[in-house]
Coordinates of C-alpha atoms in Angstrom, one line a residue:
M27 CA -13.8 34.0 -9.5
I28 CA -15.5 34.6 -6.1
E29 CA -12.2 36.1 -4.9
N30 CA -12.2 38.6 -7.8
L31 CA -15.8 39.5 -7.1
I32 CA -15.1 40.2 -3.4
N33 CA -12.0 42.2 -4.3
D34 CA -14.0 44.3 -6.7
I35 CA -16.6 45.0 -3.9
Q36 CA -13.9 45.9 -1.5
Q37 CA -12.3 48.1 -4.1
S38 CA -15.4 50.1 -4.6
M39 CA -15.7 50.7 -0.9
L40 CA -12.2 52.0 -0.4
N41 CA -13.1 55.6 -0.1
I42 CA -16.0 54.9 2.2
L43 CA -14.8 52.4 4.8
N44 CA -11.7 52.4 6.9
N45 CA -9.3 49.4 7.2
E46 CA -11.2 47.8 10.1
Q47 CA -14.5 48.1 8.3
L48 CA -13.0 46.7 5.1
T49 CA -11.7 43.7 7.0
Q50 CA -15.2 43.1 8.5
L51 CA -16.8 43.5 5.1
R52 CA -14.4 40.8 3.8
K53 CA -15.5 38.4 6.5
V54 CA -19.2 39.0 5.7
L55 CA -18.6 38.5 1.9
D56 CA -16.6 35.4 2.4
Y57 CA -19.4 33.9 4.5
T58 CA -22.2 35.1 2.1
F59 CA -20.6 33.7 -1.0
R60 CA -19.3 30.4 0.6
N61 CA -21.8 28.1 -1.3
L62 CA -22.1 30.1 -4.5
E63 CA -20.4 29.5 -7.8
V64 CA -19.7 32.4 -10.2
T65 CA -18.6 32.1 -13.8
E66 CA -16.7 34.9 -15.5
K67 CA -17.6 36.1 -19.0
T68 CA -15.0 36.0 -21.7
P69 CA -12.5 38.8 -21.1
S70 CA -13.6 41.8 -23.0
E71 CA -11.7 44.7 -24.6
S72 CA -12.7 46.8 -21.6
T73 CA -10.2 44.9 -19.5
T74 CA -7.3 45.8 -21.9
E75 CA -8.6 49.4 -22.1
T76 CA -8.6 49.7 -18.2
N77 CA -5.1 48.2 -18.0
D78 CA -3.8 50.5 -20.7
K79 CA -5.5 53.5 -19.0
L80 CA -4.0 52.8 -15.6
T81 CA -0.6 52.1 -17.1
E82 CA -0.6 55.4 -19.0
S83 CA -1.6 57.2 -15.8
F84 CA 1.3 55.7 -14.0
L85 CA 3.7 56.6 -16.7
A86 CA 2.4 60.2 -16.7
A87 CA 3.1 60.3 -12.9
K88 CA 6.6 59.1 -13.5
R89 CA 7.1 61.7 -16.3
V90 CA 6.1 64.4 -13.9
E91 CA 8.7 63.0 -11.4
G92 CA 11.4 63.6 -14.0
C93 CA 11.9 60.1 -15.5
S94 CA 13.6 60.2 -18.9
D95 CA 11.8 59.1 -22.1
K96 CA 14.1 56.1 -22.3
S97 CA 13.1 55.0 -18.8
L98 CA 9.4 55.5 -19.6
V99 CA 9.7 53.3 -22.7
Y100 CA 11.3 50.6 -20.6
Y101 CA 8.6 50.9 -17.9
R102 CA 5.8 50.6 -20.4
S103 CA 7.3 47.6 -22.2
T104 CA 8.0 45.8 -18.8
I105 CA 4.5 46.4 -17.5
N106 CA 2.6 45.6 -20.7
N107 CA 4.6 42.3 -21.1
A108 CA 3.7 41.3 -17.6
L109 CA 0.0 42.1 -17.9
K110 CA -0.3 40.5 -21.3
S111 CA 1.3 37.3 -19.9
V112 CA -1.0 37.2 -16.8
G113 CA -4.0 38.0 -18.9
K114 CA -6.1 39.6 -16.1
S115 CA -7.5 42.9 -15.1
I116 CA -5.0 44.8 -13.0
T117 CA -7.4 44.7 -10.0
H118 CA -7.4 40.9 -10.1
V119 CA -3.6 40.3 -10.5
T120 CA -2.3 38.2 -7.5
T121 CA 1.1 37.6 -6.0
D122 CA 1.1 34.1 -7.4
D123 CA 0.4 35.5 -10.9
L124 CA 3.4 37.7 -10.8
R125 CA 5.7 35.0 -9.2
T126 CA 4.7 32.6 -11.9
Y127 CA 5.4 35.2 -14.6
L128 CA 8.8 36.1 -13.2
N129 CA 9.8 32.4 -12.9
E130 CA 8.6 31.6 -16.4
Y131 CA 10.3 34.7 -17.9
Q132 CA 13.6 33.7 -16.3
L133 CA 13.4 30.1 -17.5
S134 CA 12.3 30.9 -21.1
S135 CA 14.5 33.9 -21.7
G136 CA 17.6 32.8 -19.7
A137 CA 17.6 36.3 -18.2
S138 CA 20.0 37.1 -15.4
K139 CA 18.9 37.6 -11.8
V140 CA 19.7 41.3 -12.2
T141 CA 17.3 41.6 -15.1
V142 CA 14.5 39.7 -13.3
D143 CA 15.0 41.9 -10.2
N144 CA 14.7 45.0 -12.4
I145 CA 11.4 43.7 -13.7
R146 CA 10.3 43.0 -10.1
R147 CA 11.3 46.5 -9.1
I148 CA 9.3 48.2 -11.9
L149 CA 6.2 46.1 -11.2
S150 CA 6.6 46.9 -7.5
S151 CA 6.7 50.6 -8.3
F152 CA 3.7 50.3 -10.6
F153 CA 1.5 48.3 -8.1
S154 CA 2.5 50.5 -5.2
W155 CA 1.4 53.5 -7.1
L156 CA -1.9 51.8 -7.9
E157 CA -2.3 51.1 -4.2
D158 CA -1.5 54.7 -3.2
E159 CA -4.0 56.0 -5.7
N160 CA -6.7 53.7 -4.4
H161 CA -7.0 51.7 -7.7
I162 CA -6.2 48.5 -5.8
I163 CA -6.5 47.4 -2.2
K164 CA -3.0 46.0 -1.8
S165 CA 0.0 45.6 -4.0
P166 CA 0.5 42.0 -5.0
V167 CA 4.3 42.6 -5.2
R168 CA 4.6 43.3 -1.5
R169 CA 5.5 39.7 -0.7
I170 CA 7.8 39.2 -3.7
H171 CA 11.2 40.0 -2.2
K172 CA 14.3 41.4 -3.9
V173 CA 16.1 38.8 -6.0
K174 CA 19.4 37.9 -4.5
T175 CA 22.2 38.5 -7.0
G176 CA 25.9 37.6 -6.6
K177 CA 28.3 40.5 -6.6
T178 CA 31.0 40.4 -9.2
V179 CA 34.1 42.6 -9.2
K180 CA 33.7 44.5 -12.4
E181 CA 36.8 45.5 -14.3
T182 CA 38.3 49.0 -14.3
Y183 CA 41.0 50.5 -16.5
S184 CA 44.5 50.4 -15.0
D185 CA 46.7 53.5 -15.3
E186 CA 48.8 51.6 -17.9
A187 CA 45.7 50.7 -20.0
L188 CA 44.6 54.4 -20.0
E189 CA 48.1 55.5 -21.2
I190 CA 48.2 52.9 -23.9
M191 CA 44.8 54.0 -25.2
R192 CA 45.9 57.6 -25.2
D193 CA 49.0 56.7 -27.2
H194 CA 47.1 54.8 -29.9
T195 CA 44.1 57.0 -30.6
E196 CA 43.7 57.7 -34.3
C197 CA 42.8 61.4 -33.9
T198 CA 42.8 64.3 -31.5
R199 CA 39.0 64.1 -31.1
D200 CA 39.2 60.5 -29.8
L201 CA 42.0 61.5 -27.4
A202 CA 39.9 64.3 -26.0
I203 CA 37.0 62.0 -25.6
I204 CA 39.1 59.5 -23.6
D205 CA 40.6 62.2 -21.4
L206 CA 37.2 63.8 -20.7
L207 CA 35.5 60.5 -19.8
A208 CA 38.5 59.4 -17.7
S209 CA 38.9 62.7 -15.7
T210 CA 35.2 63.6 -15.2
G211 CA 33.4 60.2 -14.9
M212 CA 30.5 61.6 -16.9
R213 CA 28.0 59.3 -18.7
V214 CA 28.5 58.9 -22.4
G215 CA 25.0 60.3 -22.9
E216 CA 26.0 63.4 -21.0
L217 CA 29.2 63.7 -23.1
V218 CA 27.4 63.8 -26.4
K219 CA 25.0 66.5 -25.3
L220 CA 27.8 68.9 -24.5
N221 CA 28.3 72.0 -26.6
K222 CA 31.5 74.0 -27.0
D223 CA 30.1 76.9 -25.0
D224 CA 29.5 74.5 -22.0
I225 CA 33.3 74.2 -21.4
D226 CA 34.8 76.5 -18.9
F227 CA 38.5 76.2 -19.7
Q228 CA 39.7 78.7 -17.1
N229 CA 38.2 76.8 -14.2
R230 CA 38.5 73.4 -15.9
E231 CA 34.9 72.5 -15.4
C232 CA 31.6 72.1 -17.3
V233 CA 27.9 71.6 -16.5
V234 CA 26.4 68.3 -17.7
T235 CA 22.7 67.3 -17.9
G236 CA 22.2 63.9 -16.4
K237 CA 19.2 61.6 -15.8
G238 CA 15.9 63.4 -15.2
D239 CA 17.4 66.6 -16.7
K240 CA 19.4 67.2 -13.5
Q241 CA 22.4 69.4 -14.0
R242 CA 25.7 69.1 -12.1
K243 CA 29.3 70.4 -12.4
V244 CA 32.1 68.0 -13.3
Y245 CA 35.8 68.8 -13.4
F246 CA 38.6 67.8 -15.7
D247 CA 42.4 67.9 -15.5
A248 CA 45.1 70.0 -17.2
R249 CA 45.8 67.3 -19.8
T250 CA 42.2 67.1 -20.8
K251 CA 42.1 70.9 -21.1
I252 CA 45.1 70.9 -23.5
H253 CA 43.7 68.1 -25.7
L254 CA 40.2 69.6 -25.9
Q255 CA 41.6 73.0 -26.9
R256 CA 43.8 71.3 -29.5
Y257 CA 40.9 69.4 -30.9
L258 CA 38.7 72.5 -31.1
K259 CA 41.4 74.5 -32.9
E260 CA 41.6 71.8 -35.5
R261 CA 37.8 72.1 -36.2
T262 CA 36.7 73.9 -39.3
D263 CA 32.9 73.3 -39.0
C264 CA 30.3 75.7 -37.5
E265 CA 28.6 73.0 -35.4
T266 CA 27.9 74.0 -31.8
A267 CA 28.4 70.5 -30.4
L268 CA 31.6 69.7 -28.5
F269 CA 32.2 66.5 -30.3
V270 CA 31.2 65.9 -34.0
S271 CA 31.7 63.2 -36.6
L272 CA 34.9 63.1 -38.5
L273 CA 33.2 63.2 -41.9
A274 CA 31.1 66.0 -43.4
P275 CA 28.6 67.4 -42.6
H276 CA 30.3 67.0 -39.1
S277 CA 27.1 66.5 -37.2
R278 CA 26.9 66.0 -33.4
L279 CA 28.5 62.7 -32.4
E280 CA 26.1 60.1 -31.0
I281 CA 26.4 57.6 -28.2
S282 CA 26.8 54.7 -30.8
G283 CA 29.6 56.6 -32.4
V284 CA 31.6 56.9 -29.2
E285 CA 31.0 53.2 -28.4
S286 CA 32.0 52.0 -31.8
R287 CA 35.3 54.1 -31.8
L288 CA 36.2 52.7 -28.4
R289 CA 35.4 49.1 -29.4
R290 CA 37.6 49.6 -32.5
L291 CA 40.4 50.9 -30.3
G292 CA 40.0 47.9 -28.0
R293 CA 40.3 45.4 -30.9
K294 CA 43.3 47.2 -32.2
L295 CA 45.1 47.0 -28.8
N296 CA 43.7 43.5 -28.0
M297 CA 42.0 44.9 -24.9
S298 CA 38.8 43.4 -23.7
R299 CA 35.6 45.3 -22.9
V300 CA 36.6 48.8 -23.9
H301 CA 33.5 50.9 -23.5
P302 CA 32.6 54.4 -22.1
H303 CA 31.0 53.2 -18.9
K304 CA 34.2 51.6 -17.7
F305 CA 35.8 55.0 -17.5
R306 CA 33.1 56.1 -15.0
R307 CA 33.6 53.0 -12.9
T308 CA 37.3 53.5 -12.9
L309 CA 37.0 57.1 -11.7
A310 CA 34.7 56.1 -8.9
T311 CA 37.0 53.3 -7.8
M312 CA 40.1 55.6 -8.0
A313 CA 38.4 58.4 -6.1
I314 CA 37.3 56.2 -3.2
D315 CA 40.6 54.4 -3.2
K316 CA 42.4 57.7 -2.7
G317 CA 40.1 58.7 0.2
M318 CA 37.5 60.9 -1.4
P319 CA 34.4 61.0 0.8
I320 CA 31.7 58.7 -0.7
E321 CA 29.1 61.5 -0.6
Q322 CA 31.3 63.7 -2.8
V323 CA 31.8 60.8 -5.2
Q324 CA 28.1 60.4 -5.3
H325 CA 27.6 64.1 -6.2
L326 CA 30.4 63.9 -8.8
L327 CA 28.8 61.0 -10.6
G328 CA 25.3 62.4 -10.3
H329 CA 23.8 59.4 -8.4
Q330 CA 20.5 59.9 -6.5
S331 CA 21.2 56.9 -4.2
L332 CA 24.4 56.3 -2.3
D333 CA 23.9 52.6 -2.9
T334 CA 24.4 53.1 -6.6
T335 CA 27.7 54.8 -6.0
L336 CA 28.9 51.9 -3.8
Q337 CA 28.0 49.5 -6.6
Y338 CA 30.2 51.4 -9.0
A339 CA 33.2 51.6 -6.7
M340 CA 35.3 48.5 -6.2
V341 CA 38.0 48.6 -3.5
N342 CA 41.5 48.0 -4.8
Q343 CA 42.6 44.7 -3.4
A344 CA 46.2 45.9 -3.1
N345 CA 45.1 48.6 -0.7
V346 CA 43.1 46.1 1.3
K347 CA 46.3 44.0 1.7
I348 CA 48.3 47.1 2.8
S349 CA 45.6 48.0 5.3
H350 CA 45.5 44.5 6.7
Q351 CA 49.3 44.5 7.2
K352 CA 49.1 48.0 8.8
F353 CA 46.2 47.4 11.2
L354 CA 46.2 43.6 11.7
G355 CA 49.5 42.2 10.5

């Protein structure tokens, strides 16, 4: 409790004293309170209110930075769960509190290391923001390092698998969806937002709206152009969306609709893990495999960080063998 009291005193002097003076103040307070005992009152509603207020301020800052509503919901849930488990005011949360929370969360939920590190990353962003805004002296997440996760080679579609899927689609719409995902590498969320007017058939390109409402151009091949045009000619509805449901009233197709159709196709063909995101990973791998500069692949996929692009792209082992024979064999 003495520690919390000293932290509160230091916190209140942040805007008055410099770092050297704060350090000296700390020494004086430690000495002054060395023989005292302080008891804390039962946590009041004001603690929860303060935590909620700071959390909402952080989320507002992230919203201004361009974070999507989906990301903000995830941030809020992650931060609130951590603070509720720790049961302290934000200004009193320690490194040990958060380490204990992450450890207990992993043990109780059986979460993967990737999930635990995502939580650590969000908490780090939150407490770093609190530090920058002078709400706390120092982020307690500073000394909690990135969780080491094993790298697994994620599956991509082979050329043969793509052709088999194309040959066994049940309608022109599904064929156009597969072609568009495979040739552009766009996210499924970007695909369902597209309207018919967004497609430039002459230049075989379209503008998609990605994360943070950032727009970029993507490009499709001649086969995709033909199948898209055929699909649109078959349409009799007046909906502006590029892809709509098969049944009336033919409303805009949603992400869940695309995912369920691909799962159904996968079961029909006895293919494992058929989902939209796999097309994106396949394109990234193929592009890098064929020598496309990684910076251009990054732009094509709409990644803010180059590291994210590298995680998507898995080098073809056959090409590694050929290069080994060429340069080292």
